[in-house]
Coordinates of C-alpha atoms in Angstrom, one line a residue:
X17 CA -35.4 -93.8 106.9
X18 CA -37.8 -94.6 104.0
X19 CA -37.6 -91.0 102.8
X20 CA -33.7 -91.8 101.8
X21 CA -34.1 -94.7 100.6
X22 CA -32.3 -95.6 97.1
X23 CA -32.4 -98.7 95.5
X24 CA -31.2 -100.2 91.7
X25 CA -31.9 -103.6 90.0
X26 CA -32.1 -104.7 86.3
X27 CA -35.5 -106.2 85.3
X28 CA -37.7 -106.5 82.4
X29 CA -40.4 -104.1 80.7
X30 CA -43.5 -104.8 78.3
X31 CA -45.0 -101.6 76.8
X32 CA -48.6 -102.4 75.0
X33 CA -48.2 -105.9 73.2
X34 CA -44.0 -105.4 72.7
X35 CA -41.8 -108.1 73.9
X36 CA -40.4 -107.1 77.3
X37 CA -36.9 -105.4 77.1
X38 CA -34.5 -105.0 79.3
X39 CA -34.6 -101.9 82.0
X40 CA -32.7 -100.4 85.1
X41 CA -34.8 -99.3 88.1
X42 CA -33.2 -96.6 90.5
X43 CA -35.3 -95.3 93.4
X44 CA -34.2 -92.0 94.6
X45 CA -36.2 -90.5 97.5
X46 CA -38.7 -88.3 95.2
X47 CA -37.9 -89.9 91.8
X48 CA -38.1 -93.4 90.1
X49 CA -35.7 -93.7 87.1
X50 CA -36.1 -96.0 84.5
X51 CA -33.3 -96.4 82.1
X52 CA -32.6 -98.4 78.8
X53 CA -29.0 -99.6 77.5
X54 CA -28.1 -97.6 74.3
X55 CA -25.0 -97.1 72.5
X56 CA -23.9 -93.3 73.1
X57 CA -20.5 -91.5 71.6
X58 CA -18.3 -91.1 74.7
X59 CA -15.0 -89.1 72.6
X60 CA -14.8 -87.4 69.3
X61 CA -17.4 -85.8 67.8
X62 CA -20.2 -88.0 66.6
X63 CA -20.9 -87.0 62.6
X64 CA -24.2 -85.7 61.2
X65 CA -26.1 -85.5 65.2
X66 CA -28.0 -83.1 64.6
X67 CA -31.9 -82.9 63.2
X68 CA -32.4 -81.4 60.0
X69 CA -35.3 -81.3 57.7
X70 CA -35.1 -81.6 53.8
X71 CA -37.1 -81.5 51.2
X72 CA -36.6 -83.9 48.0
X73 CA -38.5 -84.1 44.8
X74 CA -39.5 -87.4 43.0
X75 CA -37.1 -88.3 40.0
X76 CA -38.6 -89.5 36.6
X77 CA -36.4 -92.7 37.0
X78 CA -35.6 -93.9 40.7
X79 CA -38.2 -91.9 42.2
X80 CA -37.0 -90.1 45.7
X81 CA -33.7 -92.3 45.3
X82 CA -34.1 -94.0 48.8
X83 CA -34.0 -96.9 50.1
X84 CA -35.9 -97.9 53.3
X85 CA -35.4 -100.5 55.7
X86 CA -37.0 -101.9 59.3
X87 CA -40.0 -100.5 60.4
X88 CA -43.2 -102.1 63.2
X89 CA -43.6 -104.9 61.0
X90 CA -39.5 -105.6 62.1
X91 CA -39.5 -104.4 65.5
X92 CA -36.9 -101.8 64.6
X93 CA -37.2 -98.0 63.8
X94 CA -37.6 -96.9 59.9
X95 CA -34.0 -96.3 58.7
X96 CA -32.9 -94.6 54.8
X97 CA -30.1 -97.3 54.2
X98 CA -29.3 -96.5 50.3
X99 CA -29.0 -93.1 48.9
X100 CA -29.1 -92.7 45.3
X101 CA -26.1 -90.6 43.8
X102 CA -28.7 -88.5 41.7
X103 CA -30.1 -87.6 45.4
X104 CA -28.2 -84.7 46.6
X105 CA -31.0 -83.5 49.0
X106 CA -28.7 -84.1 52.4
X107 CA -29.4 -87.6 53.6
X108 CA -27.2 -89.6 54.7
X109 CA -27.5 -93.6 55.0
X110 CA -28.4 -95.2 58.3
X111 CA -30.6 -92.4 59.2
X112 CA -33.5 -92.5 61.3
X113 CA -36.3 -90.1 60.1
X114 CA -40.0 -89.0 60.3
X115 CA -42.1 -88.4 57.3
X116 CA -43.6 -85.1 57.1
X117 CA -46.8 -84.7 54.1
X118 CA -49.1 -82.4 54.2
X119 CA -48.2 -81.8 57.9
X120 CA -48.8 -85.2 58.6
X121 CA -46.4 -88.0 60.6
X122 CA -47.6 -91.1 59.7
X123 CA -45.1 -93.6 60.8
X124 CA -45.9 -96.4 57.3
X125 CA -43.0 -96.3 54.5
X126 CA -46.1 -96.9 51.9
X127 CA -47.2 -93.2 52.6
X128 CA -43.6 -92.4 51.2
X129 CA -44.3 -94.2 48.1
X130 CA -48.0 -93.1 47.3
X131 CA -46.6 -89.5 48.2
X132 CA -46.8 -86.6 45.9
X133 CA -43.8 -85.4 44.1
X134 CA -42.7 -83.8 46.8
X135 CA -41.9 -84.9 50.5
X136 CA -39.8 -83.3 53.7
X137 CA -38.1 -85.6 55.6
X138 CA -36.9 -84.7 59.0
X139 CA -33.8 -86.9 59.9
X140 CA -31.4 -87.5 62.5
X141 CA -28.6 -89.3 61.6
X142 CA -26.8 -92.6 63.9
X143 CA -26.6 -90.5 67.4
X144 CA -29.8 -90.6 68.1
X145 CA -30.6 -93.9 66.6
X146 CA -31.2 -97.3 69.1
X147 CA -28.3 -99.3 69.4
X148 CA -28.6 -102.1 67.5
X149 CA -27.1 -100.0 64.3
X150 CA -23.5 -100.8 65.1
X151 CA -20.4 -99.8 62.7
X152 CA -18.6 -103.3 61.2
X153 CA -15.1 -103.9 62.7
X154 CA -13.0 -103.8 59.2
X155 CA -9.5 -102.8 58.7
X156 CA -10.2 -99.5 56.8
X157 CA -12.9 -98.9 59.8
X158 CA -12.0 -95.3 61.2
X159 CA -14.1 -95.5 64.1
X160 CA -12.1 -97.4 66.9
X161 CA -13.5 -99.6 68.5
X162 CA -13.4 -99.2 72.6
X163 CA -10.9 -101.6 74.3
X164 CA -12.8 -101.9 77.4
X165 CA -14.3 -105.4 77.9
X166 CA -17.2 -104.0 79.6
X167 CA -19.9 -103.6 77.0
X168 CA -18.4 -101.2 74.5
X169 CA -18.2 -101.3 70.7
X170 CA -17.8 -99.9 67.8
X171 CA -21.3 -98.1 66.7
X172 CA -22.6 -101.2 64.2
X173 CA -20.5 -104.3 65.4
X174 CA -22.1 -106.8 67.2
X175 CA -25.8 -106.2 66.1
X176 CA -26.4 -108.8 63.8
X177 CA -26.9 -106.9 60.7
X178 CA -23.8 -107.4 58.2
X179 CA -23.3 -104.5 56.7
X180 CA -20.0 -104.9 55.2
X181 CA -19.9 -104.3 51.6
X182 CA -20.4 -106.7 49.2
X183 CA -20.7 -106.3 44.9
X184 CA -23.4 -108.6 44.6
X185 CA -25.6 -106.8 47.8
X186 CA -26.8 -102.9 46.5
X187 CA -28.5 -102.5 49.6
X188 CA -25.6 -103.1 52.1
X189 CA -22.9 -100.0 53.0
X190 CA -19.4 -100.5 53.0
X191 CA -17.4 -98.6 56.0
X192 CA -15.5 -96.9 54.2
X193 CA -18.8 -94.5 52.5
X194 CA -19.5 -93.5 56.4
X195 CA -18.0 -90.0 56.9
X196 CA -14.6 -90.2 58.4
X197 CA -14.1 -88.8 62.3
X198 CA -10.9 -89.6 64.0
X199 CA -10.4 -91.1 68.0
X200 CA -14.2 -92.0 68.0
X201 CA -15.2 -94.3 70.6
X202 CA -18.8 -95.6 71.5
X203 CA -19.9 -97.8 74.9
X204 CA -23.2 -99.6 75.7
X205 CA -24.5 -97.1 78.7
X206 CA -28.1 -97.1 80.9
X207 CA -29.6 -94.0 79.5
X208 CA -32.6 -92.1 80.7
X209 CA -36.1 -93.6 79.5
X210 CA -38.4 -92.1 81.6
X211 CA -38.6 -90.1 85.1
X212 CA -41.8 -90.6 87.2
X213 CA -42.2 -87.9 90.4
X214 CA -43.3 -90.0 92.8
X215 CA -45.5 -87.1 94.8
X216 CA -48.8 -88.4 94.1
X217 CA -48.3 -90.9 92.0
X218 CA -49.7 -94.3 91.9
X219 CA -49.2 -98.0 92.1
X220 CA -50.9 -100.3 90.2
X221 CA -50.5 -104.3 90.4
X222 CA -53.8 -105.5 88.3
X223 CA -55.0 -104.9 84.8
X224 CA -56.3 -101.6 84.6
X225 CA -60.1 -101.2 85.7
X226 CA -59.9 -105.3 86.8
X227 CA -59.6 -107.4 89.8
X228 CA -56.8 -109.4 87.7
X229 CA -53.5 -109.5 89.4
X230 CA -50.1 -109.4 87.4
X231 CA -47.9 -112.2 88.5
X232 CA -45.1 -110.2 89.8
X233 CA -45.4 -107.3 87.8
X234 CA -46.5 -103.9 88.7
X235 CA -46.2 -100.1 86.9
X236 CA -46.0 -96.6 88.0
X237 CA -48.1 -94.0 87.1
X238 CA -47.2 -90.3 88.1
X239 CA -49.8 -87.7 88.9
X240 CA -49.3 -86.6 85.0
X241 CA -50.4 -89.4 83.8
X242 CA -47.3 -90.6 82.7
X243 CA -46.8 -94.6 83.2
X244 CA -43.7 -96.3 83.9
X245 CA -44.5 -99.2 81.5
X246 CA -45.2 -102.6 83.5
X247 CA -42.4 -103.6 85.2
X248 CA -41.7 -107.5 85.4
X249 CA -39.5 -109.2 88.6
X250 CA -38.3 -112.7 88.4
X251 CA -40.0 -113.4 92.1
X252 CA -43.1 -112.2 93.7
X253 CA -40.2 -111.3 96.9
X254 CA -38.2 -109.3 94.4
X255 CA -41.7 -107.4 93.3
X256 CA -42.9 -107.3 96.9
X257 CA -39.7 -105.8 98.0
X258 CA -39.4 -102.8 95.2
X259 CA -43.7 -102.6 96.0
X260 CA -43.1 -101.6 100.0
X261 CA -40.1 -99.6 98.7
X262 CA -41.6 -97.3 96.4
X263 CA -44.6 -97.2 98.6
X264 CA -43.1 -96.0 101.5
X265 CA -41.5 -93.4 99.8
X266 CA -44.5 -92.3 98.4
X267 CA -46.1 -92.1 101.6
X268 CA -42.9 -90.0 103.0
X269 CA -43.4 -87.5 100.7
X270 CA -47.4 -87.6 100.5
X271 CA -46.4 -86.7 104.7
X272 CA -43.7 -84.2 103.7
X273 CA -46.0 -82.2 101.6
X274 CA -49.3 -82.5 103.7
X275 CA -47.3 -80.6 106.5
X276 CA -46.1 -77.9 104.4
X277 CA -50.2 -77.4 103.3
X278 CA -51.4 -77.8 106.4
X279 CA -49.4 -74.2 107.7
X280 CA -51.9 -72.4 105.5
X281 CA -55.3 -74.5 106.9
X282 CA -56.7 -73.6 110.9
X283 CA -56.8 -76.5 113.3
X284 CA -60.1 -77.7 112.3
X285 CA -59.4 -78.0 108.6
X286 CA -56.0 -79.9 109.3
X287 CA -55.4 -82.8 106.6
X288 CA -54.7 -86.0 108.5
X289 CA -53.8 -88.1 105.4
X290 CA -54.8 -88.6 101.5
X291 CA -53.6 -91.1 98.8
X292 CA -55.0 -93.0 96.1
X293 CA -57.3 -95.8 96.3
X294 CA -59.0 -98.2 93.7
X295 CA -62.7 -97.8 94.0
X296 CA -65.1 -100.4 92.9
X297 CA -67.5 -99.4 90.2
X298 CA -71.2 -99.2 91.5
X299 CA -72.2 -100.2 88.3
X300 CA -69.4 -101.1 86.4
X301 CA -69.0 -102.7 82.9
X302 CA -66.9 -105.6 82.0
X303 CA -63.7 -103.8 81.5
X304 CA -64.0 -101.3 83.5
X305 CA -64.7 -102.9 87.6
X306 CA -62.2 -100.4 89.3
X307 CA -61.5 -96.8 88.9
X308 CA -58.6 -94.5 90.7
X309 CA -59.4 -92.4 93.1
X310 CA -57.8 -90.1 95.6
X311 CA -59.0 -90.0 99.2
X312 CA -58.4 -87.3 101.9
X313 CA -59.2 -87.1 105.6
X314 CA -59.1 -83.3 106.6
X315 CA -61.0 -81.4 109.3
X316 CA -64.5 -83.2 109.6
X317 CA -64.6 -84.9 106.3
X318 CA -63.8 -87.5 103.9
X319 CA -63.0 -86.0 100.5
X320 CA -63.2 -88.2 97.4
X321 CA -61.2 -87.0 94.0
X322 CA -60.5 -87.9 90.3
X323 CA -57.3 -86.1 91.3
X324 CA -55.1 -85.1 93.7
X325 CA -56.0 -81.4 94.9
X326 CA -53.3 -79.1 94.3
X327 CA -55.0 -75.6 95.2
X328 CA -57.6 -74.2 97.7
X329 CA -59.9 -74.2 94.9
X330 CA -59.4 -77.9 94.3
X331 CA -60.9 -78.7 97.4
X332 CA -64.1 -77.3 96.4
X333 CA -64.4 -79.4 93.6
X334 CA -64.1 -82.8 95.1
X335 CA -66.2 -85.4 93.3
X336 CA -68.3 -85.9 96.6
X337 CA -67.3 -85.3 100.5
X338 CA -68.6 -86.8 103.9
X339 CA -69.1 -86.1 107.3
X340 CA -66.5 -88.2 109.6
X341 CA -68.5 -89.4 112.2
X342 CA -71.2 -90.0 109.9
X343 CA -69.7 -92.6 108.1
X344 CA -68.3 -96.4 108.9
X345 CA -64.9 -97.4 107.9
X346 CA -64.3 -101.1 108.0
X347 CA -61.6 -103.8 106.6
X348 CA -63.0 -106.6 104.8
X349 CA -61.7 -110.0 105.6
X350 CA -61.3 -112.8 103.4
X351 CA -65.3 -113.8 103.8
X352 CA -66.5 -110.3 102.4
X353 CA -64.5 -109.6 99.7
X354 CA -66.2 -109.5 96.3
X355 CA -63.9 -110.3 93.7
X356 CA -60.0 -111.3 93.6
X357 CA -59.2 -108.3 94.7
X358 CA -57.4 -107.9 98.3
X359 CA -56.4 -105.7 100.7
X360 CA -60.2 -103.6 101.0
X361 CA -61.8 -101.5 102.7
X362 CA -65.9 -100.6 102.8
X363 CA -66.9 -96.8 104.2
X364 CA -70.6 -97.2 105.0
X365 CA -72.2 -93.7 104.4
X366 CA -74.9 -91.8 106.0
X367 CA -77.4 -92.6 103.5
X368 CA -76.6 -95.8 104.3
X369 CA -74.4 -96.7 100.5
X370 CA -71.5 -99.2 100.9
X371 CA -68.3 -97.7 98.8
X372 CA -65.6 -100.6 98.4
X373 CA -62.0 -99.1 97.7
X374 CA -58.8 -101.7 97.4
X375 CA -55.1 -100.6 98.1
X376 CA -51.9 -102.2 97.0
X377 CA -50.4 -103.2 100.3
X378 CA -51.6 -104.7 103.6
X379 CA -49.4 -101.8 105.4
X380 CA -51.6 -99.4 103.0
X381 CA -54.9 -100.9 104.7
X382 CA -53.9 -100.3 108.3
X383 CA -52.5 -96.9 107.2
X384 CA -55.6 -95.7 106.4
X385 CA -57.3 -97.8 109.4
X386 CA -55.0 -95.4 111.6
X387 CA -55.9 -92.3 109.9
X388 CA -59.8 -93.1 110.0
X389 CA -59.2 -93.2 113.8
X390 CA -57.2 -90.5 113.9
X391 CA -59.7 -88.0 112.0
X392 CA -62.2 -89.4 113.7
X393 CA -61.1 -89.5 117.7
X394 CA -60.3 -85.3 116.7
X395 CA -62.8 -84.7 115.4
X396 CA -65.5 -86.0 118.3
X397 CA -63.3 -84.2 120.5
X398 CA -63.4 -81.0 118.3
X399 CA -67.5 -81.1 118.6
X400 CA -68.1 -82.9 122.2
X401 CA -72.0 -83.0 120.7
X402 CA -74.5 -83.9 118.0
X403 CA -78.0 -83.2 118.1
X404 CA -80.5 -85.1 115.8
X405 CA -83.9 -84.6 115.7
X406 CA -86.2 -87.7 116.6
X407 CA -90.0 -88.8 117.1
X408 CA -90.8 -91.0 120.8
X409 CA -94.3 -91.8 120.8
X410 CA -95.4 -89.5 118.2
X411 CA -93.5 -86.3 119.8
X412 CA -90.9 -84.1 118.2
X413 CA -88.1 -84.7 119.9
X414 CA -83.9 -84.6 120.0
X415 CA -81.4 -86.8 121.3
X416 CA -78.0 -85.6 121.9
X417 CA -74.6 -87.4 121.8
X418 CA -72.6 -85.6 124.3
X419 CA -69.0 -86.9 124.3
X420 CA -69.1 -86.0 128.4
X421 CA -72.3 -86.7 129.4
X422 CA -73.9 -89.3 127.1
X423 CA -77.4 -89.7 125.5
X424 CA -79.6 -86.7 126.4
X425 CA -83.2 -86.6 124.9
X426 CA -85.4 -83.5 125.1
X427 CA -88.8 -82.1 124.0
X428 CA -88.4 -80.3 120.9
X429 CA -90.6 -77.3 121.7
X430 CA -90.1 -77.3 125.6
X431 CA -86.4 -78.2 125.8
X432 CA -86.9 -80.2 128.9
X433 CA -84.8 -82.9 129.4
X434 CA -86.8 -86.2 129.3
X435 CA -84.3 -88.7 130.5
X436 CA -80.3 -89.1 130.2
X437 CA -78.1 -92.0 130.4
X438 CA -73.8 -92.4 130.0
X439 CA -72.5 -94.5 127.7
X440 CA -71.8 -96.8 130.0
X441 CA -75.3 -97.4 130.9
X442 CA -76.1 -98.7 126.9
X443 CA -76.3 -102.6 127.6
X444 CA -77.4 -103.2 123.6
X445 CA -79.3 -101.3 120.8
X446 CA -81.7 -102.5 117.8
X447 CA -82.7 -101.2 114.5
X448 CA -84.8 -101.9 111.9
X449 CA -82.3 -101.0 108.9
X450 CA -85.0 -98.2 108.0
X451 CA -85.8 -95.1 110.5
X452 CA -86.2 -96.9 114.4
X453 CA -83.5 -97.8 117.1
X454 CA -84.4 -99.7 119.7
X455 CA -82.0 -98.5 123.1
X456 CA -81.5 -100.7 126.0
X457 CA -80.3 -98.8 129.0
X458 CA -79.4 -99.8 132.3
X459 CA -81.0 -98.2 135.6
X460 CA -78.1 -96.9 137.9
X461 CA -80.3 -97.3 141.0
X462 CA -82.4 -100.1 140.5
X463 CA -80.5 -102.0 137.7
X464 CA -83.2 -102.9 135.3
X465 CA -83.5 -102.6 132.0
X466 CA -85.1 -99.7 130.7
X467 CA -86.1 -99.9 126.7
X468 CA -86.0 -96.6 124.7
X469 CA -87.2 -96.6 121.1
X470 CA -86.7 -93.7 118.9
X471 CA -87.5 -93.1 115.1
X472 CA -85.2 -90.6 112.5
X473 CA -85.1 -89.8 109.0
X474 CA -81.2 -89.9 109.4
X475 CA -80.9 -93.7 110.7
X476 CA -77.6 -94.1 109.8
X477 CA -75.9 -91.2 110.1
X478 CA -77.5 -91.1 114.0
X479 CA -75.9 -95.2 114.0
X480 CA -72.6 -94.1 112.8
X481 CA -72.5 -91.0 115.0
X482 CA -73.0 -93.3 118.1
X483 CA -70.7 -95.5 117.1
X484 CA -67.8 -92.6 116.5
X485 CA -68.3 -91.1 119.9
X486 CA -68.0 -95.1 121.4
X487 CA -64.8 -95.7 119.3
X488 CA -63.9 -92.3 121.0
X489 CA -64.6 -92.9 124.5
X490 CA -62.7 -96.3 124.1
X491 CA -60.1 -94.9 122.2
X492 CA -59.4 -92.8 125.2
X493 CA -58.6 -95.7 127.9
X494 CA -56.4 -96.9 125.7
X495 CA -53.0 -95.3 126.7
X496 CA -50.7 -95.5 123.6
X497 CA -53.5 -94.1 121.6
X498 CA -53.7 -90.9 124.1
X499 CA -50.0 -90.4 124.2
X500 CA -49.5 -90.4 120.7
X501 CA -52.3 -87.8 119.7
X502 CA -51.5 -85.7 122.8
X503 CA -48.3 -85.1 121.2
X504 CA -49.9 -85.0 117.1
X505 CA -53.0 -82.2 118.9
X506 CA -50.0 -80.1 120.3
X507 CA -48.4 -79.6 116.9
X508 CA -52.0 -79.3 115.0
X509 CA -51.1 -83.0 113.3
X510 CA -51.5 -85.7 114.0
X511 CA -48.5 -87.9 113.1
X512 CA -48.9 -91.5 111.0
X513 CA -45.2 -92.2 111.4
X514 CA -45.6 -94.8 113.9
X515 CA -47.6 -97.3 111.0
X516 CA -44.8 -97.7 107.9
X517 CA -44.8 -100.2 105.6
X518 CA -43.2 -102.7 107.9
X519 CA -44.6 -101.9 111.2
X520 CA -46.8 -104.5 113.1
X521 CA -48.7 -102.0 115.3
X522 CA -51.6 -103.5 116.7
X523 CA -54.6 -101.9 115.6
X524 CA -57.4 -100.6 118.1
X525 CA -60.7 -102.4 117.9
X526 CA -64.1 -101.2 119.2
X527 CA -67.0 -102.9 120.5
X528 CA -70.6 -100.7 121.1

């Protein structure tokens, strides 16, 4: 259902340090539109539409015979609003143009009057410019002006400019001087502003590279780094609403796609889910706490990207990539998070290095809660065992975490099994943060205690391992958990549908 989902609303956008304007959102099940009101010709045939470029020489008296108005300084676009009669070069007033000298597009009128003595100009005339320029209703107007009440006009009506001619004003334009075109009628419409793909592309609610949150206020940015703008609600329910909405269809077509590339991967390489992340700078500078990533669980490992991968080739150029049992995922309550940032996760890897990563949404963190377990219940079960070498008592030895049997330990050299416990014969375990655990194991026959205390070069990988085959073995009493990747293992993936943006599944929780 959240793959069809459409919805519409008018809100408010603020590009860079422009006042907000107003926008239209539409959410299509791949595609976020953005639209802006503009006045467009809806009959007739608008005059002078098209670009053209000119070329004009500087006069001895008058200069280029232009005259320029607007500009940043006015909020509004550079228009030629005066044309001299000695210019006959092919502008037209009310013209929006772009200066070209020396190859160069600077947007500043003064470059137009330090230029040389000669300039091109490359204009478009009223069609294309915003729709503030409307025509003045007079009586010897020939553009008529639309009779529907709903937002239409004549082209320069209701903009606040008067532009109706007057002796004493040079600079204004009478209507009669516009070209004349018959039946013309122009309407306020929602135009295209910008399309963002929403495959791959990201959320973002704080300030980028900061744990500063935008009061309801959020933007898009699509995998092409092109950003919606931020777009501002009137509630935090109206932003939370459009957040879950564009989320989940992100996430239904991150799914989509991650079945059609998993047909060209083996069993073992299958991707169990990716999306982007916010991960915390190790050592970050003021304005720059929180970079994007992109994450991906497939096969045995976690990948970690600058980008999402696109080709086979992509994958082996992943920024780093870790073993899944190796490593600890965990969700960090309120107590443990660092800054104002919410909705975190830590993944603890086997060297033993904290990584801290934020998402958007609290359905984002269990998401990728499920699809931790997920990659890593399949992937115990792929290997059954993990061997890691060891020193008891100053001998060589290795202990083996065997998904059937338990803890085995051996001689190195020999191969003979010294002792061998289940898992459920682990009544506690020690470590000193460095190379030694300390196991505490449970005599079937006479009950006592028995302590076992092994040193590795590998201590955390060895504690994470343990704990992965645990979460495992727990994982598989628990009978929703089984049912659901019974049926994901028979089809070679293992389905996230059952956690969406709105779901309340509970989540599984492990004790070793």
């Amino acid at each position: 259902p959240d793959f069809e989902l459409t919805k519409t609303g008018i809100y408010l956008m603020q590009e860079g340090n422009e006042e907000p304007f107003n926008i239209r959102l539409h959410l299509a099940k791949d595609i976020l539109t953005i639209q802006e009101q503009d006045v467009i010709c809806v009959s007739g045939e608008p005059f002078y539409s098209s670009e053209r470029t000119v070329t004009i020489r500087r006069q001895t008296i008058g200069g280029f015979g232009l005259s320029i108005k607007g500009g940043a300084e006015h909020k509004i676009p550079v228009v030629i609003s005066k044309i001299s009669k000695e210019q006959k070069a092919g502008v037209r007033p009310y013209a929006r143009f772009h200066l070209h000298v020396f190859g160069v597009r600077p947007p500043q009128v003064q470059v137009l009057r330090n230029a040389g003595e000669e300039v091109t100009l490359t204009v478009s005339f009223l069609k294309k410019t915003p729709a503030f320029l409307k025509l003045p209703l007079c009586e010897d107007c020939t553009c008529i002006p639309s009779d529907q009440s709903s937002g239409t006009s004549s082209p320069l009506c209701d903009s606040g400019l008067h532009l109706n001619y007057h002796p004493n004003n040079t600079d204004t334009l009478s209507c009669s001087s516009w070209p004349t075109s018959p039946a013309l009628r122009w309407e306020k419409r929602w135009v295209d502003l910008r399309l963002i793909p929403l495959l791959h592309s990201r959320l973002s609610r704080y300030s980028p590279g900061s744990d500063s949150c935008r009061k309801n206020a959020f933007q898009v940015i699509a995998v092409d780094g092109v950003c919606s703008g931020v777009v501002q609600f009137p509630t935090a329910e109206d932003c939370l609403d459009w957040l879950q909405a564009i989320s989940g269809n992100i996430s239904s077509l991150t799914k989509h796609n991650v079945k059609k590339i998993n047909r060209n991967f083996p069993v073992n390489q299958q991707i169990i889910y990716m999306g982007w992340v916010d991960e915390k700078e190790q050592d970050s500078v003021q304005d720059r706490m929180y970079s994007p990533k992109f994450l991906a669980l497939r096969g045995s490992s976690l990948f970690k990207f600058s980008a999402p991968p696109v080709t086979t080739w992509d994958w082996t150029r992943a920024e780093k990539s870790f073993t899944l049992y190796e490593i600890m995922f965990k969700i960090l309550k309120d107590n443990d998070l660092l800054d104002k940032r919410r909705h975190c996760f830590s993944v603890q890897t086997e060297s033993g290095e904290d990584m801290f990563f934020s998402v958007e949404l609290d359905c984002e963190l269990l998401i990728w809660e499920k699809a931790f377990q997920t990659a890593t219940f399949l992937e115990v079960e792929r290997i059954q065992c993990k061997t890691y070498a060891c020193i008891m008592e100053s001998h060589l030895m290795g202990l083996t975490v065997d998904f059937g049997m338990g803890f085995v330990c051996f001689d190195a050299a020999s191969k003979a099994v010294l002792w061998r416990y289940k898992f459920s014969q682990l009544k506690g375990s020690s470590d000193d943060g460095k190379s030694k655990i300390k196991f505490l194991f449970q005599n079937q026959d006479s009950k006592s205690i028995e302590a076992k205390e092994l040193e590795f070069s590998n201590l955390f990988a060895v504690l994470h391992c343990i704990h992965a085959f645990f979460a495992a073995k727990v994982a598989c009493l628990d009978p929703m958990f089984v049912e659901s990747q019974g049926t994901a293992t028979t089809a070679g993936f293992p389905s996230l549908s059952a956690i969406s943006c709105n779901s309340q599944t509970p989540k599984l929780k492990y004790a070793t």
